[in-house]
Coordinates of C-alpha atoms and ligand atoms in Angstrom, one line a residue:
M1 CA 46.7 50.2 43.6
L2 CA 47.2 51.6 40.1
R3 CA 43.7 53.0 40.0
Y4 CA 44.1 54.5 43.4
A5 CA 47.3 56.2 42.4
N6 CA 45.7 57.5 39.2
L7 CA 42.8 58.9 41.3
Q8 CA 45.3 60.6 43.6
I9 CA 47.0 62.2 40.6
I10 CA 43.7 63.4 39.2
M11 CA 42.8 64.9 42.6
L12 CA 46.2 66.6 42.9
N13 CA 45.8 68.0 39.4
V14 CA 42.4 69.4 40.3
A15 CA 43.9 70.9 43.5
V16 CA 46.9 72.4 41.6
Y17 CA 44.4 73.9 39.0
F18 CA 42.4 75.6 41.7
L19 CA 45.5 76.9 43.4
L20 CA 46.7 78.3 40.1
V21 CA 43.3 80.0 39.6
L22 CA 43.7 81.3 43.1
A23 CA 47.2 82.6 42.3
V24 CA 46.0 84.5 39.2
D25 CA 42.9 85.9 41.1
C26 CA 44.7 86.6 44.3
T27 CA 44.8 90.1 45.5
V28 CA 44.8 89.4 49.3
P29 CA 48.3 88.9 50.7
S30 CA 47.2 86.0 53.0
K31 CA 45.8 84.0 50.1
R32 CA 49.0 84.5 48.1
F33 CA 50.9 83.2 51.1
I34 CA 48.9 79.9 51.0
V35 CA 49.8 79.5 47.2
E36 CA 53.5 80.1 47.8
V37 CA 53.7 77.6 50.6
D38 CA 51.6 74.8 49.2
L39 CA 52.2 74.7 45.4
P40 CA 55.8 73.5 45.4
E41 CA 54.9 70.7 47.9
L42 CA 51.9 69.7 45.8
L43 CA 54.0 69.6 42.6
Q44 CA 56.6 67.5 44.4
R45 CA 53.9 65.0 45.5
L46 CA 52.5 65.0 42.0
D47 CA 56.0 64.1 40.6
G48 CA 56.3 61.3 43.3
L49 CA 53.0 59.8 42.4
T50 CA 53.7 60.0 38.7
S51 CA 56.9 58.1 39.1
T52 CA 55.1 55.5 41.4
V53 CA 52.5 54.9 38.7
N54 CA 55.3 54.6 36.0
D55 CA 57.0 52.0 38.3
L56 CA 53.8 50.0 38.7
N57 CA 53.4 50.0 34.9
H58 CA 56.6 47.8 34.5
P59 CA 56.4 45.0 31.9
P60 CA 55.4 41.7 33.4
V61 CA 58.3 39.2 33.9
A62 CA 57.5 35.6 34.8
F63 CA 58.7 32.1 33.8
K64 CA 58.1 28.4 34.6
A65 CA 60.2 25.6 33.2
H66 CA 60.3 21.8 33.8
L67 CA 62.7 19.0 33.3
T68 CA 61.8 16.5 30.6
S69 CA 64.5 13.8 31.4
P70 CA 66.0 12.3 34.5
I71 CA 69.5 13.5 35.4
S72 CA 72.4 12.1 37.3
P73 CA 74.3 15.4 37.5
G74 CA 78.0 15.8 37.9
A75 CA 79.6 17.9 40.7
N76 CA 78.2 21.4 40.6
Q77 CA 76.5 20.8 37.3
R78 CA 73.9 23.3 36.3
I79 CA 70.4 21.8 36.0
I80 CA 68.8 22.9 32.7
F81 CA 65.0 23.0 33.0
D82 CA 64.4 22.5 29.3
D83 CA 60.6 22.5 28.9
V84 CA 59.7 26.2 29.1
Q85 CA 55.9 26.5 29.9
L86 CA 55.8 30.2 30.5
N87 CA 58.4 33.0 29.7
T88 CA 56.7 36.3 29.8
G89 CA 59.3 39.0 29.1
N90 CA 61.8 36.3 27.8
A91 CA 64.1 36.6 30.8
Y92 CA 64.6 32.8 31.2
H93 CA 67.2 31.5 28.8
R94 CA 66.8 27.9 28.1
H95 CA 70.2 27.3 26.6
L96 CA 71.8 28.7 29.9
G97 CA 69.1 27.2 32.2
G98 CA 69.3 30.6 33.9
F99 CA 67.2 33.6 34.5
L100 CA 68.7 37.0 33.7
A101 CA 67.1 39.9 35.6
P102 CA 65.9 42.5 33.1
L103 CA 65.3 45.2 35.7
N104 CA 66.5 46.1 39.2
G105 CA 63.8 44.7 41.5
T106 CA 62.5 42.2 44.0
Y107 CA 61.9 38.8 42.6
L108 CA 60.5 35.5 43.8
F109 CA 61.9 32.1 42.7
S110 CA 60.8 28.6 43.5
V111 CA 62.5 25.3 42.7
S112 CA 60.9 21.9 43.1
V113 CA 62.8 18.6 42.7
C114 CA 62.1 14.9 43.1
S115 CA 64.3 11.8 43.5
D116 CA 63.5 8.1 43.5
N117 CA 63.5 5.7 46.4
G118 CA 67.0 4.7 47.3
H119 CA 68.4 7.9 45.9
Y120 CA 68.6 11.5 46.9
I121 CA 69.6 14.9 45.4
V122 CA 70.7 18.2 46.8
L123 CA 70.3 21.3 44.5
D124 CA 71.3 24.9 45.2
L125 CA 69.5 28.0 44.0
M126 CA 72.2 30.5 43.0
K127 CA 72.3 34.2 42.4
N128 CA 75.5 34.8 40.3
A129 CA 78.1 32.9 42.4
G130 CA 76.2 33.1 45.7
L131 CA 73.8 30.7 47.3
I132 CA 70.2 31.9 47.9
G133 CA 68.3 28.6 48.5
R134 CA 68.6 24.8 48.7
V135 CA 66.4 21.7 48.3
L136 CA 67.1 18.2 49.4
A137 CA 64.8 15.4 48.2
G138 CA 65.3 11.7 48.8
D139 CA 64.2 8.7 50.8
S140 CA 65.3 5.1 51.2
V141 CA 61.8 3.7 50.7
Y142 CA 59.7 6.3 48.9
N143 CA 60.0 8.6 45.9
D144 CA 60.4 12.0 47.5
C145 CA 60.0 15.6 46.4
S146 CA 61.0 18.9 48.0
S147 CA 60.8 22.6 47.2
D148 CA 62.2 26.0 48.2
T149 CA 61.0 29.5 47.7
S150 CA 63.2 32.5 47.9
I151 CA 62.6 36.3 47.5
V152 CA 65.7 38.3 46.4
E153 CA 66.6 41.7 45.2
L154 CA 68.4 41.6 41.9
N155 CA 70.1 44.2 39.8
A156 CA 69.5 44.1 36.0
G157 CA 71.9 41.5 34.6
D158 CA 72.1 39.3 37.7
E159 CA 71.6 35.6 36.9
V160 CA 69.6 33.1 38.9
Y161 CA 69.9 29.3 38.2
V162 CA 69.9 25.9 39.9
Q163 CA 72.9 23.7 40.2
H164 CA 73.9 20.4 41.9
H165 CA 75.3 21.0 45.4
A166 CA 78.8 19.7 45.0
S167 CA 78.3 15.9 44.5
S168 CA 75.5 15.5 47.1
G169 CA 73.1 13.0 45.8
D170 CA 73.0 11.3 42.4
Y171 CA 69.5 11.4 40.9
V172 CA 66.8 13.8 39.8
N173 CA 63.8 11.9 38.4
A174 CA 61.4 13.2 35.8
H175 CA 58.6 10.5 35.7
Q176 CA 56.1 13.2 34.9
N177 CA 57.8 16.3 33.8
I178 CA 55.6 18.5 36.0
L179 CA 57.2 17.1 39.2
N180 CA 60.4 19.2 38.8
S181 CA 60.2 22.9 38.2
F182 CA 62.0 26.2 38.3
T183 CA 59.8 29.3 38.4
G184 CA 60.3 33.0 39.0
V185 CA 58.5 36.3 38.9
L186 CA 59.3 40.0 39.2
L187 CA 57.3 41.3 42.2
Q188 CA 58.3 44.9 42.1
I189 CA 60.9 47.1 40.4
L190 CA 63.3 49.1 42.6
Ligands
NAG201 C1 70.3 49.3 39.4 O1 71.0 49.3 40.7 C2 72.4 49.6 40.6 C3 73.1 49.3 41.9 O2 72.3 49.8 42.9 C4 72.5 51.0 40.1 O3 73.9 51.4 40.0 C5 71.8 51.2 38.8 O4 71.8 52.5 38.3 C6 70.4 50.7 38.8 N1 69.8 50.7 37.5 C7 68.6 51.2 37.3 C8 68.2 51.1 35.8 O5 67.9 51.8 38.1

């Protein structure tokens, strides 16, 4: 995509160069007419492509965090995924247990959670004070896991985090701390 856009910019530059040469050389009115009509449009397209390439060059933003200890969360308690495996761009804040969007953009988040047999847990994925996803894990006989993936548009400064859904359920296990996770990535800036 990036290479393709760069190639287009180079081709447009070449086209603009020839049109400029034509403009200098031009003595025939009909040729001058072509230059007057096409050059502003070409320059506008060049500006558009330059800004697309700049957007594609955004810094990478991605995180993955796990839980290291089992939790019996209180009502609406925020779940702090404390073991940060990846934090490119440093937008996941471990002390908050939350992700703060560094840029306006489209982001993807995923939350996975497990509970033990005889227990269950319901967790909400939140954007600021609003609900954007929910997971329910639990079974009377088996240990059970569940996950949810959401794609959302965020403005810079918006916060995304995971919290207990009211008092629904009572136990998040952490037998192996890779079973529970909170991940996110910036897909595209807007
Ligand atoms: C982000 O989006 C908001 C609301 O649409 C807008 O006011 C703001 O200027 C944008 N910021 C940037 C850096 O584009």
